[in-house]
Tab-separated table of C-alpha atoms in Angstrom:
chain	number	residue	atom	x	y	z
A	1	MET	CA	4.052	-28.601	11.187
A	2	ILE	CA	1.877	-31.276	9.622
A	3	SER	CA	-0.228	-32.557	12.458
A	4	GLY	CA	-3.524	-32.001	14.169
A	5	ALA	CA	-1.924	-30.156	17.058
A	6	THR	CA	-3.506	-26.886	18.126
A	7	PRO	CA	-0.813	-24.457	19.316
A	8	LYS	CA	-1.699	-21.164	20.948
A	9	THR	CA	-0.533	-17.631	20.365
A	10	GLN	CA	1.095	-15.549	23.096
A	11	SER	CA	-2.365	-14.198	23.910
A	12	GLY	CA	-3.589	-17.760	24.421
A	13	LEU	CA	-5.705	-17.921	21.275
A	14	PRO	CA	-5.968	-21.329	19.556
A	15	THR	CA	-4.373	-21.739	16.142
A	16	THR	CA	-3.803	-24.534	13.659
A	17	SER	CA	-0.635	-24.543	11.568
A	18	VAL	CA	-1.420	-24.686	7.855
A	19	ILE	CA	1.819	-25.005	5.838
A	20	GLY	CA	3.677	-22.770	8.236
A	21	TYR	CA	0.991	-20.180	9.036
A	22	PRO	CA	-0.769	-20.012	12.442
A	23	VAL	CA	-4.410	-19.870	11.336
A	24	PHE	CA	-6.867	-18.873	14.074
A	25	SER	CA	-9.160	-21.770	14.942
A	26	GLY	CA	-11.306	-20.145	17.607
A	27	LYS	CA	-14.146	-17.611	17.693
A	28	LEU	CA	-13.934	-13.826	17.531
A	29	GLU	CA	-15.507	-13.700	20.987
A	30	GLN	CA	-12.225	-15.138	22.296
A	31	VAL	CA	-10.133	-12.230	20.999
A	32	PRO	CA	-8.987	-10.172	24.020
A	33	ILE	CA	-9.916	-6.487	23.879
A	34	GLY	CA	-7.635	-4.545	26.179
A	35	ASN	CA	-4.573	-2.323	26.305
A	36	ASN	CA	-2.570	-4.192	23.671
A	37	THR	CA	-3.407	-3.563	20.013
A	38	ILE	CA	-4.659	-6.702	18.248
A	39	LEU	CA	-3.819	-7.016	14.541
A	40	ILE	CA	-6.252	-9.181	12.565
A	41	ASN	CA	-5.334	-10.356	9.074
A	42	THR	CA	-6.910	-13.003	6.861
A	43	MET	CA	-5.353	-16.037	5.196
A	44	SER	CA	-6.403	-17.245	1.764
A	45	PRO	CA	-4.714	-19.248	-1.006
A	46	ASN	CA	-4.108	-15.953	-2.808
A	47	SER	CA	-2.413	-14.280	0.176
A	48	TYR	CA	-0.311	-17.423	0.674
A	49	GLY	CA	0.852	-17.324	-2.939
A	50	LEU	CA	1.673	-13.622	-2.668
A	51	ALA	CA	3.636	-14.210	0.549
A	52	GLN	CA	5.891	-16.792	-1.100
A	53	LYS	CA	7.402	-14.028	-3.236
A	54	ASP	CA	7.120	-11.188	-0.697
A	55	ALA	CA	9.178	-11.661	2.470
A	56	PHE	CA	7.609	-8.702	4.278
A	57	LEU	CA	4.077	-9.966	3.628
A	58	ASP	CA	5.159	-13.405	4.857
A	59	GLU	CA	6.428	-11.770	8.055
A	60	ALA	CA	3.261	-9.697	8.440
A	61	LEU	CA	0.947	-12.696	8.131
A	62	LYS	CA	2.965	-14.917	10.459
A	63	ASN	CA	3.137	-12.170	13.084
A	64	SER	CA	-0.573	-11.338	13.037
A	65	ASP	CA	-2.170	-11.524	16.471
A	66	VAL	CA	-5.137	-13.191	14.779
A	67	LEU	CA	-4.855	-14.750	11.315
A	68	THR	CA	-8.356	-15.764	10.289
A	69	LEU	CA	-9.300	-18.204	7.563
A	70	ASP	CA	-10.815	-16.528	4.518
A	71	GLY	CA	-10.997	-19.029	1.709
A	72	MET	CA	-12.231	-22.556	1.174
A	73	GLY	CA	-8.766	-23.552	-0.033
A	74	VAL	CA	-7.138	-22.935	3.351
A	75	ALA	CA	-9.886	-24.943	5.053
A	76	MET	CA	-9.222	-27.790	2.627
A	77	GLY	CA	-5.500	-27.523	3.330
A	78	SER	CA	-6.126	-27.840	7.066
A	79	ILE	CA	-8.411	-30.848	6.574
A	80	ILE	CA	-5.921	-32.585	4.260
A	81	LEU	CA	-2.817	-31.912	6.378
A	82	ASN	CA	-4.228	-31.806	9.913
A	83	GLY	CA	-7.566	-33.573	9.721
A	84	LYS	CA	-9.064	-30.431	11.243
A	85	ASN	CA	-11.785	-28.225	9.793
A	86	ILE	CA	-11.350	-24.540	10.644
A	87	LYS	CA	-14.340	-22.228	10.601
A	88	LYS	CA	-14.148	-19.469	8.015
A	89	ILE	CA	-14.008	-15.932	9.420
A	90	ALA	CA	-14.019	-13.588	6.436
A	91	GLY	CA	-13.316	-9.880	6.555
A	92	ALA	CA	-17.073	-9.243	6.508
A	93	ASP	CA	-17.496	-11.409	9.626
A	94	THR	CA	-14.755	-9.483	11.405
A	95	PHE	CA	-16.357	-6.183	10.391
A	96	ASP	CA	-19.830	-7.263	11.550
A	97	TYR	CA	-18.544	-8.536	14.876
A	98	PHE	CA	-16.501	-5.499	15.886
A	99	THR	CA	-18.963	-2.861	14.664
A	100	SER	CA	-21.672	-4.565	16.708
A	101	TYR	CA	-19.364	-5.043	19.701
A	102	PHE	CA	-18.204	-1.434	19.882
A	103	ASN	CA	-21.653	-0.058	19.024
A	104	GLN	CA	-22.925	-1.699	22.205
A	105	LYS	CA	-20.175	0.050	24.132
A	106	GLY	CA	-20.636	3.455	22.485
A	107	GLY	CA	-17.243	3.133	20.834
A	108	ARG	CA	-15.459	4.525	17.803
A	109	CYS	CA	-14.223	3.084	14.519
A	110	PHE	CA	-11.946	4.427	11.807
A	111	PHE	CA	-11.644	3.494	8.127
A	112	VAL	CA	-8.414	3.708	6.100
A	113	GLY	CA	-8.513	3.122	2.358
A	114	SER	CA	-10.690	3.610	-0.710
A	115	THR	CA	-12.099	6.891	-2.050
A	116	GLU	CA	-13.765	9.806	-0.277
A	117	GLN	CA	-17.056	8.908	-1.959
A	118	THR	CA	-16.973	5.292	-0.780
A	119	LEU	CA	-15.926	6.277	2.725
A	120	ARG	CA	-18.790	8.778	3.004
A	121	LYS	CA	-21.226	6.034	1.956
A	122	ILE	CA	-19.806	3.761	4.652
A	123	VAL	CA	-20.080	6.369	7.397
A	124	ASN	CA	-23.620	7.349	6.341
A	125	ARG	CA	-24.820	3.743	6.410
A	126	LEU	CA	-22.981	3.076	9.655
A	127	ALA	CA	-24.892	5.919	11.339
A	128	ILE	CA	-28.127	4.057	10.537
A	129	ASP	CA	-26.991	0.508	11.286
A	130	TYR	CA	-24.922	1.358	14.380
A	131	PRO	CA	-26.182	4.685	15.787
A	132	ASP	CA	-24.040	4.478	18.933
A	133	LEU	CA	-20.803	3.983	17.015
A	134	GLU	CA	-18.834	7.102	16.045
A	135	ALA	CA	-16.864	6.886	12.818
A	136	ASP	CA	-14.207	8.772	10.901
A	137	TYR	CA	-12.025	7.974	7.909
A	138	TYR	CA	-9.000	8.795	5.777
A	139	SER	CA	-8.638	8.293	2.037
A	140	PRO	CA	-4.919	7.699	1.386
A	141	PRO	CA	-3.146	8.490	-1.890
A	142	TYR	CA	-3.507	5.818	-4.549
A	143	LYS	CA	-0.003	4.344	-4.554
A	144	GLU	CA	1.417	0.830	-4.523
A	145	THR	CA	3.216	1.525	-1.243
A	146	LEU	CA	2.510	4.168	1.392
A	147	ASP	CA	5.772	5.453	2.867
A	148	TRP	CA	6.229	7.294	6.163
A	149	GLU	CA	5.430	10.667	4.596
A	150	ASP	CA	2.149	9.263	3.243
A	151	SER	CA	1.338	7.442	6.469
A	152	LEU	CA	2.082	10.158	9.018
A	153	PRO	CA	-1.121	12.188	8.387
A	154	ILE	CA	-3.136	8.951	8.552
A	155	ILE	CA	-1.548	8.035	11.879
A	156	GLU	CA	-2.064	11.533	13.278
A	157	LYS	CA	-5.748	11.575	12.339
A	158	ILE	CA	-6.333	8.104	13.775
A	159	ASN	CA	-4.612	8.931	17.050
A	160	ALA	CA	-6.456	12.244	17.388
A	161	PHE	CA	-9.759	10.372	16.966
A	162	ARG	CA	-8.690	7.500	19.277
A	163	PRO	CA	-10.859	4.763	17.737
A	164	ASP	CA	-11.472	1.380	19.302
A	165	VAL	CA	-11.042	-0.353	15.957
A	166	VAL	CA	-9.314	0.633	12.711
A	167	PHE	CA	-10.560	-1.065	9.542
A	168	VAL	CA	-8.033	-1.091	6.700
A	169	GLY	CA	-9.478	-1.528	3.217
A	170	MET	CA	-6.683	-1.477	0.702
A	171	SER	CA	-5.964	-4.266	-1.762
A	172	ALA	CA	-3.789	-7.212	-0.726
A	173	PRO	CA	-0.921	-7.249	0.035
A	174	LYS	CA	-0.797	-3.480	0.563
A	175	GLN	CA	-3.235	-3.489	3.496
A	176	GLU	CA	-1.564	-6.325	5.415
A	177	LYS	CA	1.892	-4.806	5.088
A	178	TRP	CA	0.747	-1.288	6.004
A	179	ALA	CA	-1.167	-2.450	9.079
A	180	TYR	CA	1.772	-4.541	10.281
A	181	GLN	CA	4.358	-1.839	9.625
A	182	TYR	CA	2.469	0.912	11.455
A	183	LYS	CA	0.666	-1.094	14.139
A	184	ALA	CA	2.955	0.199	16.904
A	185	HIS	CA	2.162	3.811	15.943
A	186	LEU	CA	-1.628	3.491	16.179
A	187	ASP	CA	-3.614	4.251	19.336
A	188	THR	CA	-6.381	1.665	18.977
A	189	LYS	CA	-7.506	-1.646	20.426
A	190	VAL	CA	-7.993	-3.509	17.134
A	191	ILE	CA	-6.657	-3.205	13.584
A	192	ALA	CA	-8.480	-5.356	11.024
A	193	THR	CA	-7.648	-5.640	7.321
A	194	ILE	CA	-10.951	-6.304	5.545
A	195	GLY	CA	-10.393	-5.466	1.864
A	196	ASN	CA	-13.533	-5.806	-0.261
A	197	VAL	CA	-15.822	-5.155	2.698
A	198	PHE	CA	-15.502	-1.420	2.066
A	199	ASP	CA	-17.141	-1.751	-1.353
A	200	TRP	CA	-19.751	-4.247	-0.137
A	201	TYR	CA	-20.836	-2.124	2.788
A	202	ALA	CA	-20.853	1.064	0.698
A	203	GLY	CA	-23.065	-0.656	-1.874
A	204	ASN	CA	-20.521	-0.376	-4.691
A	205	SER	CA	-20.666	-4.141	-5.190
A	206	LYS	CA	-22.658	-7.022	-3.741
A	207	ARG	CA	-21.455	-9.927	-1.648
A	208	PRO	CA	-22.813	-13.355	-2.734
A	209	ALA	CA	-26.048	-14.495	-1.054
A	210	LYS	CA	-25.838	-16.034	2.426
A	211	ILE	CA	-26.652	-19.527	1.129
A	212	TRP	CA	-23.435	-19.515	-0.937
A	213	ILE	CA	-21.444	-18.242	2.029
A	214	LYS	CA	-22.898	-20.949	4.286
A	215	LEU	CA	-22.040	-23.629	1.716
A	216	ARG	CA	-18.503	-22.182	1.472
A	217	LEU	CA	-19.041	-21.529	-2.217
A	218	GLU	CA	-18.666	-17.751	-2.074
A	219	TRP	CA	-15.465	-18.049	-4.117
A	220	PHE	CA	-17.355	-19.938	-6.838
A	221	VAL	CA	-19.926	-17.142	-7.223
A	222	ARG	CA	-17.147	-14.534	-7.323
A	223	ILE	CA	-15.639	-16.258	-10.358
A	224	PHE	CA	-18.770	-15.383	-12.338
A	225	LEU	CA	-19.171	-11.917	-10.826
A	226	ARG	CA	-15.511	-10.892	-11.161
A	227	PRO	CA	-13.725	-13.274	-13.574
A	228	GLU	CA	-10.812	-10.856	-13.956
A	229	ILE	CA	-9.932	-11.267	-10.261
A	230	PHE	CA	-10.005	-15.053	-10.572
A	231	LYS	CA	-7.634	-14.921	-13.544
A	232	ARG	CA	-5.307	-12.540	-11.706
A	233	ASN	CA	-5.166	-14.719	-8.583
A	234	THR	CA	-4.991	-18.158	-10.227
A	235	LYS	CA	-1.190	-18.432	-10.123
A	236	ASN	CA	-1.058	-17.588	-6.409
A	237	GLN	CA	-3.803	-20.082	-5.616
A	238	LEU	CA	-2.022	-22.827	-7.543
A	239	VAL	CA	1.126	-22.189	-5.479
A	240	PHE	CA	-0.901	-22.861	-2.325
A	241	PHE	CA	-2.401	-26.135	-3.549
A	242	LYS	CA	0.979	-27.286	-4.901
A	243	ASP	CA	2.587	-26.733	-1.497
A	244	VAL	CA	-0.260	-28.518	0.293
A	245	LEU	CA	0.315	-31.498	-1.995
A	246	PHE	CA	4.080	-31.375	-1.461
A	247	CYS	CA	3.610	-31.241	2.322
A	248	LEU	CA	1.278	-34.200	2.120
A	249	ILE	CA	3.846	-36.317	0.286
A	250	LYS	CA	6.676	-34.896	2.425
A	251	LEU	CA	8.453	-32.995	-0.352
A	252	LYS	CA	8.151	-29.659	1.481
A	253	HIS	CA	9.020	-28.929	5.118
A	254	VAL	CA	7.469	-26.016	7.016
């Protein structure tokens, strides 16, 4: 779909199609919190590139209940192909919104991913920042893929705790695929894959200053802070921009 049309998901949320992916074009306040579990993933040029060689990741992203824009490249793709600018909603924005939302309601949150040390830092800080929000966590084994045997104790602990939101902080594409695969097994209102937010919130690393985020140049600062990540992701990002160009000149159909 290469047009400015704004389709809606089954839940009625507005999306804009960016080279075949339904990117959320609304506000987090519009996300319905109810009986049905909402899966929130993020879309970036890197995740797009990964999905082109990983059919299950492609399926997971396209079947997200909310697929937020996290990356200037996707915004540029939407502007070029649709003439529509989509507001960036990074994993940190999703984390801030739902921790605040459920803190006000005396809710619960659960963290899956990272190390015991990092998770303890998160929970300790959370108790100060959001005193009315209960929290628990699980540090999964460090493996490329978590199978059912690995995932069952995670699921059991989550469901025993009955959180309102589950934050998944594994590296992409592991987190997106795990959350999608086990969504139906989790007793929670929201599942959000937020990646690097675990390390930022724990204080293991720093997010770029707000001025860079506001100017949509967070990615530029990250190149200098973590050049190894930029080098690792370059091929995936180039796949995204190539396909945007091909869509523009009608060489690729989505």
